[in-house]
Amino acid sequence: MSATLVLILVVIGAYLAAHVMFEWIARRFLIVSGAEYLLLGILLGPHVTGLIGTTVVSNFAPIMILALGGMGLLVGTGLRIPEMRRLRSVHFRVATLEAVLVLVTVAGVMTLGLLLLFEISAREVVLSATAFGIVATASAPSGVILVARHLRGRGVVMDQLTVTDWVNGAVAIVAFAFLLCLVRVDPTAGGVSLAPIEWMVINVGIGLFGGILFHLFLGADKDFDRLTVALIGAIILTTGAAAYLQLSPLLPTFLVGVILVNTSPVQKQIRELLARVERPFYYVLLIFAGAAWRPGSGGWIVPIILFLAIQTAAAIGGARLASRVNGMTSSLGPNWGIAMLGHGELALAIGFNYLLLEAAPLADLVFSATIASVFLTHFTAARFVRSVAQDAASSVMPPVAGNR
């Protein structure tokens, strides 16, 4: 099947899925749709039916990198400072501690597990285990957004879940960007090799430059077509520069999104534009990511099961400990971390980006574990969130004083 025909069919299918099925399914069954398109990509890929061959997948690698940049931009536009400022600081303390606990716990346990299961260097074990931890941290915001609309109200729990999703996404993107600075094949410029922290500064600089440039370029122009072209240009510029340097495209576009949504006079129009293209964009990424999946070598079942088990325990235990340390257990309940079990677009983007890097150790295993987590949690993410919100509503207690 030709590459052009594959692209046309994928785009048409993604558009119809987003505009015909997604909203109806979400409203009717409280299900976040999407993982089924990942399965479709796997079935169409070179390791199952072969309808999308390896050559086609390779030809569309630049488009998939742009899709990764789009995911970073979407996460960045969710970090709106005016909305953050109306929330209590304790929400951010709880969310930050929860994110760090999940990342460190999963990375630590996976380090021990991989040392026992694979005969690879200690550096490769630590790097791949850290990738597992980052994937586990990247919870899916779609479940929280869907339940917030369904309940038509906010409260302490929904505010905490919203903030935690924001913080989880930011921590995962920043940590992953630094991980790629450690993993990347290190070319030299003029005979001088740059340290990982210097590559990280360059990656951040790409995002800041892109955000400032397109803030000035957009001005106060509200024309939809111009905004579309400008945002596509921002994604192409930042992801292209990052990919050329073998850096993460997620961090630069994340920073572009944060800058534009908080400084641009047309931020409302930007959010409306992204709301229109988010689902088709995501479905295209799902299908091609599924097609890019390849089964790893033997012995991959045990580490995937270990990852799924430890990320579940870390999400619940980390949330419980974070709320207890900050005196929020009575307001949030002991098991609010269940709402953080859902994984979706960001986790998939991180796992897929890791797969694309040639020097990444155990990349097939990390990506396979990410896919397994998305399959197991994506459809039930909104139900996890609703369960936590309903439990909190049935046992409302006043928040502890002095937590502002």
XYZ file of C-alpha atoms in Angstrom:
404
model
C 0.000 0.000 0.000
C 1.446 3.376 -1.016
C 2.482 5.887 1.620
C 0.187 8.557 0.198
C -2.859 6.282 0.287
C -2.033 5.213 3.852
C -1.819 8.834 4.987
C -5.130 9.731 3.313
C -6.941 6.773 4.880
C -5.481 7.472 8.330
C -6.404 11.166 8.227
C -9.950 10.441 7.018
C -10.411 7.754 9.643
C -9.069 9.981 12.400
C -11.306 12.874 11.375
C -14.442 10.733 11.280
C -13.554 9.063 14.568
C -13.030 12.376 16.311
C -16.101 14.155 14.986
C -18.600 11.295 14.786
C -17.762 8.805 17.538
C -15.672 10.423 20.262
C -18.128 12.945 21.702
C -21.059 10.504 21.601
C -19.102 7.704 23.265
C -17.701 10.041 25.910
C -21.111 11.448 26.832
C -22.997 8.164 26.674
C -20.609 5.781 28.430
C -18.081 8.065 30.196
C -15.301 6.407 28.229
C -12.225 8.166 26.901
C -11.878 6.761 23.411
C -8.563 6.319 21.629
C -6.745 3.135 22.622
C -8.674 1.174 20.001
C -6.835 3.151 17.295
C -3.541 2.153 18.832
C -4.661 -1.467 18.467
C -5.695 -0.758 14.885
C -2.224 0.572 14.150
C -0.643 -2.562 15.624
C -2.908 -4.800 13.530
C -2.124 -2.851 10.354
C 1.591 -2.684 11.133
C 4.450 -4.711 9.705
C 4.494 -7.244 12.567
C 0.863 -8.363 12.192
C -0.909 -7.922 8.819
C 1.784 -5.820 7.129
C -0.721 -3.473 5.450
C 1.431 -0.615 6.734
C 4.953 -1.779 6.020
C 8.202 -0.867 7.716
C 9.134 1.444 4.833
C 5.871 3.365 5.165
C 6.396 3.764 8.907
C 9.931 5.042 8.311
C 8.738 7.467 5.632
C 6.272 9.009 8.057
C 8.769 9.386 10.910
C 8.962 13.201 10.417
C 5.157 13.457 10.625
C 5.150 11.382 13.797
C 7.765 13.678 15.337
C 5.527 16.639 14.514
C 2.656 14.800 16.193
C 4.826 14.443 19.288
C 5.398 18.180 19.204
C 1.664 18.688 18.968
C 1.186 16.659 22.160
C 3.718 18.868 23.935
C 1.914 21.993 22.736
C -1.425 20.670 23.990
C -0.014 19.944 27.439
C 1.598 23.387 27.551
C -1.623 25.206 26.738
C -3.229 23.491 29.726
C -0.915 25.349 32.114
C -2.792 28.638 32.369
C -1.392 30.847 35.112
C -4.655 32.736 35.852
C -6.367 29.432 36.629
C -3.450 28.274 38.769
C -3.446 31.458 40.836
C -6.998 30.906 42.041
C -6.043 27.508 43.494
C -4.490 26.928 46.884
C -0.751 26.377 47.101
C -1.276 23.122 49.005
C -2.696 21.579 45.824
C 0.615 22.190 44.068
C 2.646 20.848 46.981
C 0.591 17.648 47.014
C 0.811 17.271 43.229
C 4.571 17.879 43.073
C 5.314 15.411 45.855
C 3.016 12.820 44.252
C 4.748 13.164 40.868
C 8.234 12.860 42.363
C 7.247 9.856 44.481
C 5.767 8.012 41.497
C 8.775 8.713 39.284
C 11.374 7.752 41.894
C 9.487 4.676 43.131
C 8.849 3.200 39.691
C 12.376 3.998 38.491
C 13.915 2.476 41.629
C 11.931 -0.768 41.548
C 12.398 -1.166 37.798
C 16.146 -0.668 38.245
C 16.277 -3.641 40.580
C 14.013 -5.702 38.328
C 15.978 -4.990 35.155
C 19.286 -5.756 36.877
C 17.941 -9.204 37.699
C 16.286 -9.852 34.326
C 18.769 -8.465 31.773
C 22.515 -8.674 31.326
C 23.142 -5.059 30.355
C 25.301 -2.313 31.814
C 24.285 -0.441 34.946
C 23.992 2.780 32.910
C 21.555 1.186 30.474
C 19.514 -0.213 33.360
C 19.245 3.174 35.072
C 18.353 5.003 31.879
C 15.640 2.537 30.841
C 14.274 2.313 34.405
C 14.049 6.103 34.504
C 12.101 6.005 31.243
C 9.650 3.606 32.915
C 9.309 6.023 35.831
C 8.630 8.974 33.547
C 5.963 7.074 31.624
C 4.291 6.120 34.906
C 4.240 9.782 35.977
C 2.480 11.003 32.827
C -1.166 10.556 33.826
C -3.912 11.276 31.283
C -5.865 14.553 31.751
C -8.711 13.438 29.476
C -10.469 11.501 32.249
C -10.397 14.474 34.629
C -11.645 16.863 31.936
C -14.484 14.534 30.950
C -15.657 14.005 34.536
C -15.406 17.725 35.345
C -17.765 18.436 32.446
C -20.053 15.576 33.415
C -20.384 16.650 37.055
C -20.686 20.346 36.143
C -18.981 21.441 39.286
C -15.691 21.740 41.083
C -14.492 20.974 44.551
C -11.367 20.233 46.519
C -10.937 16.816 44.912
C -11.498 17.949 41.319
C -9.161 20.906 41.860
C -6.510 18.528 43.194
C -6.919 16.118 40.290
C -6.684 18.962 37.777
C -3.536 20.371 39.364
C -1.989 16.913 39.673
C -2.519 16.257 35.971
C -0.887 19.582 35.127
C 2.087 18.921 37.401
C 2.459 15.285 36.306
C 2.610 16.371 32.681
C 5.163 19.096 33.356
C 7.373 16.847 35.511
C 7.230 14.022 32.961
C 8.113 16.297 30.024
C 11.012 18.014 31.807
C 12.397 14.742 33.199
C 12.115 13.053 29.807
C 13.885 15.930 28.072
C 16.810 15.586 30.470
C 16.801 11.796 30.030
C 17.225 12.217 26.278
C 20.121 14.573 26.930
C 21.764 11.636 28.720
C 20.754 8.979 26.177
C 21.404 10.787 22.918
C 24.294 9.959 20.630
C 26.587 12.849 21.421
C 27.881 14.511 18.244
C 30.644 17.067 18.637
C 30.564 20.617 17.397
C 33.981 21.943 16.517
C 35.619 19.128 18.460
C 33.870 20.102 21.730
C 31.435 17.680 23.340
C 28.584 19.262 25.303
C 27.496 18.054 28.717
C 23.895 16.861 29.251
C 23.007 20.000 31.203
C 24.235 22.124 28.288
C 22.042 20.164 25.872
C 19.147 20.705 28.279
C 19.739 24.458 28.196
C 19.735 24.336 24.391
C 16.461 22.375 24.424
C 14.852 24.934 26.733
C 16.250 27.753 24.610
C 14.578 26.321 21.489
C 11.219 26.409 23.247
C 11.656 29.910 24.669
C 12.808 31.267 21.323
C 9.892 29.618 19.513
C 7.355 30.873 22.057
C 8.598 34.473 21.969
C 8.918 34.459 18.184
C 5.380 33.245 17.573
C 3.963 35.477 20.285
C 5.326 38.437 18.315
C 4.281 36.920 15.002
C 0.668 36.303 16.000
C 0.070 39.700 17.577
C -3.661 40.329 17.970
C -4.663 38.649 14.712
C -7.756 36.473 15.302
C -8.013 35.067 11.780
C -8.507 31.304 12.062
C -6.453 30.400 8.977
C -3.547 32.573 10.067
C -3.597 31.063 13.541
C -3.609 27.565 12.071
C -0.612 28.273 9.848
C 1.237 29.994 12.697
C 0.743 27.134 15.146
C 1.787 24.563 12.553
C 4.843 26.710 11.869
C 5.659 26.868 15.578
C 5.462 23.083 15.852
C 7.575 22.533 12.738
C 10.263 25.010 13.838
C 10.657 23.749 17.394
C 10.291 20.025 16.734
C 12.557 20.226 13.702
C 15.319 21.945 15.650
C 14.992 19.537 18.578
C 14.877 16.424 16.375
C 17.930 17.577 14.392
C 19.885 17.818 17.652
C 18.454 14.469 18.884
C 16.648 16.226 21.731
C 13.068 15.831 22.918
C 10.504 17.740 20.811
C 8.046 17.637 23.720
C 9.779 20.205 25.946
C 10.203 22.991 23.350
C 6.601 22.767 22.155
C 5.430 22.525 25.766
C 7.179 25.835 26.476
C 5.717 27.370 23.316
C 2.245 26.374 24.497
C 2.810 27.817 27.975
C 4.050 31.127 26.553
C 1.297 31.529 23.970
C -1.612 30.603 26.232
C -0.450 33.000 28.965
C 0.803 35.984 26.960
C -0.972 36.072 23.598
C -3.987 38.406 23.243
C -5.608 35.686 21.103
C -5.146 32.882 23.632
C -8.882 32.122 23.583
C -8.779 31.563 19.825
C -5.656 29.420 20.221
C -7.400 27.161 22.728
C -10.445 26.880 20.460
C -8.244 25.955 17.513
C -6.423 23.281 19.506
C -9.742 21.892 20.763
C -10.796 21.353 17.137
C -7.654 19.545 16.026
C -6.666 17.715 19.213
C -8.550 14.443 18.700
C -7.757 13.915 14.961
C -4.134 14.788 15.740
C -4.097 12.291 18.590
C -5.706 9.506 16.553
C -3.128 9.871 13.781
C -0.388 9.555 16.409
C -2.109 6.476 17.873
C -2.347 4.667 14.542
C 1.234 5.343 13.472
C 2.593 4.628 16.951
C 0.805 1.284 16.857
C 2.255 0.569 13.435
C 5.739 1.419 14.737
C 5.454 -1.097 17.594
C 7.735 -4.077 17.299
C 7.906 -7.089 19.618
C 11.042 -7.178 21.687
C 13.285 -10.114 22.360
C 12.362 -12.847 24.797
C 11.713 -12.180 28.469
C 9.649 -9.016 28.055
C 6.436 -10.237 29.743
C 7.811 -10.236 33.302
C 9.170 -6.650 33.287
C 5.929 -5.358 31.769
C 3.871 -7.047 34.485
C 6.270 -5.646 37.091
C 5.900 -2.166 35.621
C 2.106 -2.312 35.588
C 2.018 -3.524 39.186
C 4.494 -1.017 40.580
C 3.006 1.972 38.756
C -0.404 1.135 40.233
C 1.035 0.833 43.724
C 3.137 3.986 43.287
C 0.202 6.078 42.049
C -2.036 5.092 44.957
C 0.689 5.054 47.615
C 2.384 8.231 46.386
C -0.885 10.154 46.355
C -1.771 8.910 49.830
C 1.611 9.875 51.271
C 1.626 13.271 49.536
C -1.807 14.166 50.907
C -0.885 12.941 54.399
C 2.344 14.972 54.513
C 0.399 18.106 53.518
C -2.557 17.473 55.830
C -5.054 16.909 53.007
C -6.104 13.311 53.641
C -9.427 14.327 55.207
C -10.292 16.453 52.166
C -9.067 14.133 49.421
C -9.596 10.717 50.952
C -6.956 7.998 51.220
C -7.363 6.540 47.709
C -7.588 9.567 45.433
C -4.470 8.333 43.606
C -6.690 5.836 41.790
C -7.747 8.742 39.572
C -4.119 9.059 38.416
C -3.947 5.514 37.033
C -5.137 6.469 33.553
C -2.497 6.791 30.844
C -3.054 8.283 27.432
C -1.597 10.687 24.930
C 1.377 12.039 26.889
C 2.540 8.651 28.177
C 2.259 7.265 24.658
C 4.147 10.233 23.191
C 6.969 9.777 25.699
C 7.219 6.030 25.088
C 7.118 6.551 21.332
C 9.730 9.326 21.429
C 11.987 7.014 23.442
C 11.491 4.303 20.812
C 12.602 6.637 18.030
C 15.977 7.327 19.653
C 18.538 4.884 18.293
C 20.734 4.917 21.395
C 17.884 4.343 23.884
C 18.387 1.090 25.836
C 15.464 -1.369 26.001
C 13.374 0.987 23.850
C 11.125 -1.808 22.550
C 10.388 -2.930 26.100
C 9.604 0.569 27.366
C 7.270 1.243 24.448
C 5.538 -2.135 24.798
C 4.963 -1.471 28.499
C 3.551 1.961 27.660
C 1.129 0.425 25.169
C 0.062 -2.185 27.724
C -0.611 0.524 30.305
C -2.628 2.603 27.838
C -4.742 -0.422 26.909
C -5.434 -1.330 30.529
C -6.229 2.149 31.852
C -7.326 4.416 29.002
C -10.929 3.225 28.723
C -11.429 3.283 32.484
C -9.611 6.548 33.271
C -12.784 8.631 33.512
C -14.463 6.007 35.694
C -11.510 6.077 38.081
C -11.891 9.845 38.367
C -15.659 9.675 38.852
C -15.259 7.046 41.556
C -12.891 9.279 43.505
C -15.112 12.343 43.053
C -18.224 10.461 44.194
C -16.467 9.001 47.226
C -15.348 12.491 48.240
C -18.852 13.897 47.758
C -20.357 11.197 49.967
C -17.984 11.907 52.842
C -17.356 15.651 52.679
C -15.183 17.012 55.444
C -13.867 20.567 55.778
C -10.253 21.061 54.673
C -7.603 21.402 57.332
C -6.983 24.997 58.326
C -3.669 26.631 57.530
C -3.072 24.903 54.183
C -3.148 28.009 52.035
